[in-house]
mmCIF file of C-alpha atoms in Angstrom:
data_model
loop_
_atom_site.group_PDB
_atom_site.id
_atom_site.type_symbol
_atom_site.label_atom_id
_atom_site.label_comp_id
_atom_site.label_asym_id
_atom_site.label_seq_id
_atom_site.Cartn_x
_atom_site.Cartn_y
_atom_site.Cartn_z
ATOM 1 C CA UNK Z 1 96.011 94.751 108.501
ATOM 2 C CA UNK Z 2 98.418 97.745 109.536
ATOM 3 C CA UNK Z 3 101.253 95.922 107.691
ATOM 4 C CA UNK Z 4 99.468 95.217 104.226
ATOM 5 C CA UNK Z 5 100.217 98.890 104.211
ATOM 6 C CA UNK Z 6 103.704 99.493 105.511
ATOM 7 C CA UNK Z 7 104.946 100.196 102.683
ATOM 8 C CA UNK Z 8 102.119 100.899 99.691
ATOM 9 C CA UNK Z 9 99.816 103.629 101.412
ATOM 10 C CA UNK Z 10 95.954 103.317 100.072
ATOM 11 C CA UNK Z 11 94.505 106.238 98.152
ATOM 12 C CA UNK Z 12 91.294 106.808 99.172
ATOM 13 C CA UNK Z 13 88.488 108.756 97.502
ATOM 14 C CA UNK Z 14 85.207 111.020 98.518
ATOM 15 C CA UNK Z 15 83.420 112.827 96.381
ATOM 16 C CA UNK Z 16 85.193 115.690 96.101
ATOM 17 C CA UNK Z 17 88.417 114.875 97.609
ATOM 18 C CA UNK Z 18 91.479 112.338 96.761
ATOM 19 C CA UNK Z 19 93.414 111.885 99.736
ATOM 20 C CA UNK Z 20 96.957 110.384 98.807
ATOM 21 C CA UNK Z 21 100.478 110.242 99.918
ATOM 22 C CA UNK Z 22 101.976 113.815 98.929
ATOM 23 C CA UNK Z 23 105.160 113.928 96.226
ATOM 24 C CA UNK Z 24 107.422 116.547 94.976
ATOM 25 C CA UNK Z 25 104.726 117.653 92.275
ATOM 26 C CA UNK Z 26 103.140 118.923 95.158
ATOM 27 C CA UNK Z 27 105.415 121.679 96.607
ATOM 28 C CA UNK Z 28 103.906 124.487 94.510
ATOM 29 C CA UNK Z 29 100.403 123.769 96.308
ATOM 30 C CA UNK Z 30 101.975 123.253 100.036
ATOM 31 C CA UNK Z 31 104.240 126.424 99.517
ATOM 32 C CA UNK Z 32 100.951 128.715 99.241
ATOM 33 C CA UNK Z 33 99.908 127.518 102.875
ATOM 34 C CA UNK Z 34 102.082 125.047 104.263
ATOM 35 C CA UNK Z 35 103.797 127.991 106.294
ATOM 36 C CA UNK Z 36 101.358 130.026 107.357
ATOM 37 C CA UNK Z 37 100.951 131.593 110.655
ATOM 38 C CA UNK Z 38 97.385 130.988 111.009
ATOM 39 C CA UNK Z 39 97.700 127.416 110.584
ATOM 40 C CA UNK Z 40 99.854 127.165 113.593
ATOM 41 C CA UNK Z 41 97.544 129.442 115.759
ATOM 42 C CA UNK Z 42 96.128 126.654 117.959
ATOM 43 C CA UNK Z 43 98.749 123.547 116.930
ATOM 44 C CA UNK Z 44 101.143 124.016 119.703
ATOM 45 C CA UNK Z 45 104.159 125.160 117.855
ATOM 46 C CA UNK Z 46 104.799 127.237 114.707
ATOM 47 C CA UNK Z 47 105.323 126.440 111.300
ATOM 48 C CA UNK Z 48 109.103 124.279 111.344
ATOM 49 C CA UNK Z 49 111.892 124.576 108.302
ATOM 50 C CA UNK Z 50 110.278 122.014 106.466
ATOM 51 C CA UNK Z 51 106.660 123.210 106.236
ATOM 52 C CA UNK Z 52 107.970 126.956 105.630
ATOM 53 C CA UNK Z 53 110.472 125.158 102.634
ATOM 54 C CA UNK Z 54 107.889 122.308 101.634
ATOM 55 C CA UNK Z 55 110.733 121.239 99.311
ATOM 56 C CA UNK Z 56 112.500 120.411 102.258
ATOM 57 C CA UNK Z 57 110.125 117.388 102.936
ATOM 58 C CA UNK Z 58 110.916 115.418 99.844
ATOM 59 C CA UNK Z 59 114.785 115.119 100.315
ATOM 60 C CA UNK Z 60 115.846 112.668 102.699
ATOM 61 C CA UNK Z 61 118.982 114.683 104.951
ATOM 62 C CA UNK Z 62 120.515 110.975 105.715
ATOM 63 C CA UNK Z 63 119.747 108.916 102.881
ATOM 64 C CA UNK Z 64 122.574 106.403 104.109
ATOM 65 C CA UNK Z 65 120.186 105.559 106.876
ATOM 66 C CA UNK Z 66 117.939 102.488 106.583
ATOM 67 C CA UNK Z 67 114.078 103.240 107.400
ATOM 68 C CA UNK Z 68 112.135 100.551 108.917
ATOM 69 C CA UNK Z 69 108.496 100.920 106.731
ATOM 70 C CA UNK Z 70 106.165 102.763 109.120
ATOM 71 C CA UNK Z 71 102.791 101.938 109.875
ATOM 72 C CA UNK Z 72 101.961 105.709 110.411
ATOM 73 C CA UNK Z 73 99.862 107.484 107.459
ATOM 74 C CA UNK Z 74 100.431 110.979 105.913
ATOM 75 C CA UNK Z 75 98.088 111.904 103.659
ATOM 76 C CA UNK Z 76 97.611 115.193 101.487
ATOM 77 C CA UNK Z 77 94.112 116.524 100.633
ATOM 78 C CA UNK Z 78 93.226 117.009 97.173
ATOM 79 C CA UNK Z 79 90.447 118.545 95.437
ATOM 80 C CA UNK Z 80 89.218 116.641 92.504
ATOM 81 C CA UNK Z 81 88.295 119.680 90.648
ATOM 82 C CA UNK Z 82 91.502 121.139 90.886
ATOM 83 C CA UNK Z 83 94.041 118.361 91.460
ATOM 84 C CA UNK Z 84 95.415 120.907 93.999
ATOM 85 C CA UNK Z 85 96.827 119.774 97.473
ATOM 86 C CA UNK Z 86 94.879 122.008 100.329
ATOM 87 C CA UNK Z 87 95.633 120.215 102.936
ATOM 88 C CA UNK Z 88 96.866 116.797 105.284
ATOM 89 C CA UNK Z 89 95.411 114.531 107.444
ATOM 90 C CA UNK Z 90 97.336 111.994 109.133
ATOM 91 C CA UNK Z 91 96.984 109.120 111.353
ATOM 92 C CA UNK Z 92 100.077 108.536 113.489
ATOM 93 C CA UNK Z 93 102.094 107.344 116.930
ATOM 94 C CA UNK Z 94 100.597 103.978 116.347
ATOM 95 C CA UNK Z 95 101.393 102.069 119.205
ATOM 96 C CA UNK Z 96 101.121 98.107 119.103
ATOM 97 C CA UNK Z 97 99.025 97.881 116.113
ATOM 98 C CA UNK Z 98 95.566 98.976 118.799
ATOM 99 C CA UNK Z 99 95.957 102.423 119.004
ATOM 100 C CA UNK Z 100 96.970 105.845 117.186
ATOM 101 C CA UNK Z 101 96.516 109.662 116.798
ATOM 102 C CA UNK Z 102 95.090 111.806 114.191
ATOM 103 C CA UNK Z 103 95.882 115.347 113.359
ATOM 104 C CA UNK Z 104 95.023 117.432 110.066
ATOM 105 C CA UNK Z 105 95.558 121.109 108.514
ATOM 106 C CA UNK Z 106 94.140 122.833 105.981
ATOM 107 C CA UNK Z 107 94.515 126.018 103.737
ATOM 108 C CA UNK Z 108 92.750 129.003 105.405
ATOM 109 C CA UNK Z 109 90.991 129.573 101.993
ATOM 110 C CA UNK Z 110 89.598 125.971 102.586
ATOM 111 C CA UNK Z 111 88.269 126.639 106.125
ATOM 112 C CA UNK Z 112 84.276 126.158 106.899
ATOM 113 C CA UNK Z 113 83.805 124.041 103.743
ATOM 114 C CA UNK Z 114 83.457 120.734 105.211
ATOM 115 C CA UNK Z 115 86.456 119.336 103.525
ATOM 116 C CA UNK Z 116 88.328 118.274 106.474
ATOM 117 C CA UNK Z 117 85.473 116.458 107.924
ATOM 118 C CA UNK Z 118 84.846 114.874 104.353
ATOM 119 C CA UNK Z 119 88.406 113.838 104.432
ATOM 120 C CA UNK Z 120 88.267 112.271 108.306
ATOM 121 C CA UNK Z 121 85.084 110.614 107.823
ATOM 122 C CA UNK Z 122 86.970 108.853 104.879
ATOM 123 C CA UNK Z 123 90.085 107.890 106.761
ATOM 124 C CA UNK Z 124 88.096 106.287 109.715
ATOM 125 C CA UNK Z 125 86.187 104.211 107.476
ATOM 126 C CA UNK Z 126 89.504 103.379 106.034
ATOM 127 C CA UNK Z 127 91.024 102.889 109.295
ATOM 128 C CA UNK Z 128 88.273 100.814 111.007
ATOM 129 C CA UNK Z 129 87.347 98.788 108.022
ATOM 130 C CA UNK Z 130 90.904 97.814 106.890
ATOM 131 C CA UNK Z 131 92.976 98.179 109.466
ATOM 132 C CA UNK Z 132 93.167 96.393 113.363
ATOM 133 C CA UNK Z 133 93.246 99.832 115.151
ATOM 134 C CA UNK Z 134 91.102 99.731 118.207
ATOM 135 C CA UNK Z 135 91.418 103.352 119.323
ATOM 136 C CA UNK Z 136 91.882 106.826 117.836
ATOM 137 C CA UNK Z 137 93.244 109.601 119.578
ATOM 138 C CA UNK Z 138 92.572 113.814 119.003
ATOM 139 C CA UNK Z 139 93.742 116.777 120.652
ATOM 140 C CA UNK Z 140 92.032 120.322 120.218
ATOM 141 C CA UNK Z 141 92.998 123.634 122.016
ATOM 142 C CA UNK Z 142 89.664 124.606 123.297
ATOM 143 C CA UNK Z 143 89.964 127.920 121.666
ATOM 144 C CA UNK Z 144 89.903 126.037 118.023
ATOM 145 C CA UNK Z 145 86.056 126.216 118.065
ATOM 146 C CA UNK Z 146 86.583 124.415 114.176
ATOM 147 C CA UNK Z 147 88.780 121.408 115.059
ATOM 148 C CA UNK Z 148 86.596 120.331 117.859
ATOM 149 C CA UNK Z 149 83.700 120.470 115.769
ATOM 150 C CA UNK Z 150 85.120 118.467 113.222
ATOM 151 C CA UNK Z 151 85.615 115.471 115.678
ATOM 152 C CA UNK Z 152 82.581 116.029 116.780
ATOM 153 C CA UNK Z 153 80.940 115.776 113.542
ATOM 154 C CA UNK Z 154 82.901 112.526 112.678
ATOM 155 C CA UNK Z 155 81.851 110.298 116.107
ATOM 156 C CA UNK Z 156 85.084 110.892 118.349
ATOM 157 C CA UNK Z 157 83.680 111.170 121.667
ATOM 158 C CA UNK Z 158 85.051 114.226 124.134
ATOM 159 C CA UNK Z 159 86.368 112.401 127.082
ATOM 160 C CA UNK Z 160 87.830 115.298 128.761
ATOM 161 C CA UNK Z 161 89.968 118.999 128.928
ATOM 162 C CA UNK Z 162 93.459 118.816 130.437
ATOM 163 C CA UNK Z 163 93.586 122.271 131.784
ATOM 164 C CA UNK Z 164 97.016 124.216 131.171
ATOM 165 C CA UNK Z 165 98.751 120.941 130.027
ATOM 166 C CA UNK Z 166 101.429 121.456 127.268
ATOM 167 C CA UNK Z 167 100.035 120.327 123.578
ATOM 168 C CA UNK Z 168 103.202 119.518 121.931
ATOM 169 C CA UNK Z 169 105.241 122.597 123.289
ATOM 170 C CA UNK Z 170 102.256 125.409 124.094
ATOM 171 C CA UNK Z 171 100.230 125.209 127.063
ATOM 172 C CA UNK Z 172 96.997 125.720 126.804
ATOM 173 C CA UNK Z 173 93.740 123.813 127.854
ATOM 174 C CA UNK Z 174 92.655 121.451 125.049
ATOM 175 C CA UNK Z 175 90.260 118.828 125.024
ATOM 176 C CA UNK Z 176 90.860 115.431 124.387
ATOM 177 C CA UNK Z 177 88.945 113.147 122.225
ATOM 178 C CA UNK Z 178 88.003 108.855 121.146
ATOM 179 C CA UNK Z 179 86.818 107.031 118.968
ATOM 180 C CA UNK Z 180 86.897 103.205 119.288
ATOM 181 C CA UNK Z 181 85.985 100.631 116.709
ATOM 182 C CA UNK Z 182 82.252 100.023 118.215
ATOM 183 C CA UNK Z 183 81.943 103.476 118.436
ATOM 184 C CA UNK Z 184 82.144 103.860 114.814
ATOM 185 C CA UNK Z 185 80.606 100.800 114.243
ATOM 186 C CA UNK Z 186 77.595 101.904 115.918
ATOM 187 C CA UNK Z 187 77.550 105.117 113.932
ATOM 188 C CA UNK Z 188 77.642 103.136 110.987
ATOM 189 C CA UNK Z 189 74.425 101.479 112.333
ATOM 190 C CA UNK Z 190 72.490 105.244 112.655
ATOM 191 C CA UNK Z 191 73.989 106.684 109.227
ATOM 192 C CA UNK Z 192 74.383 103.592 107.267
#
């Protein structure tokens, strides 16, 4: 259930790849990418304060404030070789405990290795196996031939293209993307 993890995110594990909530140990690894223009190239804004100053993520500006526990997941991407942080996935905007979003980054020097589609594979069968989510959303600018082959890959089902919409504040055409439980659960089915 969503709420079991509130609070205590999971780790989860593949085999090369510990994905994990992200810490201050980790700013030396996020400041080598974190910011980088060609990150941002197709993710509808560019890089913010925070992910050009990584350090900036781990201090809370309003720590007077009292956070409700979130049922949203942000995960870093870790090579087990390395113990170094080369990218984030994330599942968030959950709405109502049925539905959410997914979105995920990685270090150019990472790209066309398969590690992002090790890493989603991993967090849907965490998602669908331990949590109630029904639905999961993804958005990809057509143009980011890699990101829509990566949901691809892991199931999600293209259910359309919004043509010159605005992805968060860029507009662009980008194609929009499913996955529901008995989708997956099928695909368990063929691959398991």
């Amino acid at each position: 259930m969503l709420k079991d993890y509130e609070i205590d995110k999971p780790i989860l594990e593949t085999d090369r790849l510990i994905i994990r909530v992200l810490n201050e140990n980790d700013v030396p690894d996020l400041r080598e990418w974190l910011g980088r223009d060609e990150i941002y190239t197709y993710w509808g804004r560019k890089a913010s304060k925070n992910e050009k100053n990584p350090e900036l993520m781990f201090i809370d500006a309003r720590p007077w404030v009292k956070r409700k526990p979130s049922p949203d997941f942000n995960w870093g991407i870790v090579l087990k070789e390395s113990n170094k942080v080369v990218g984030m996935i994330e599942v968030f905007n959950i709405q109502n405990a049925r539905m959410g979003d997914i979105g995920y980054r990685i270090s150019p020097e990472y790209w066309n290795m398969g590690i992002t589609t090790e890493a989603l594979k991993e967090v849907l069968r965490f998602i669908f196996e331990n949590t109630e989510l029904e639905r999961l959303n993804g958005n990809a600018d057509v143009r980011n031939i890699a990101s829509n082959k990566v949901m691809e890959k892991c199931g999600f089902i293209k259910e359309g293209t919004v043509r010159q919409g605005k992805m968060v504040s860029v507009y662009c055409d980008y194609n929009i993307f499913g996955l529901l439980r008995e989708d997956y659960a099928g695909l368990q089915g063929i691959n398991g």
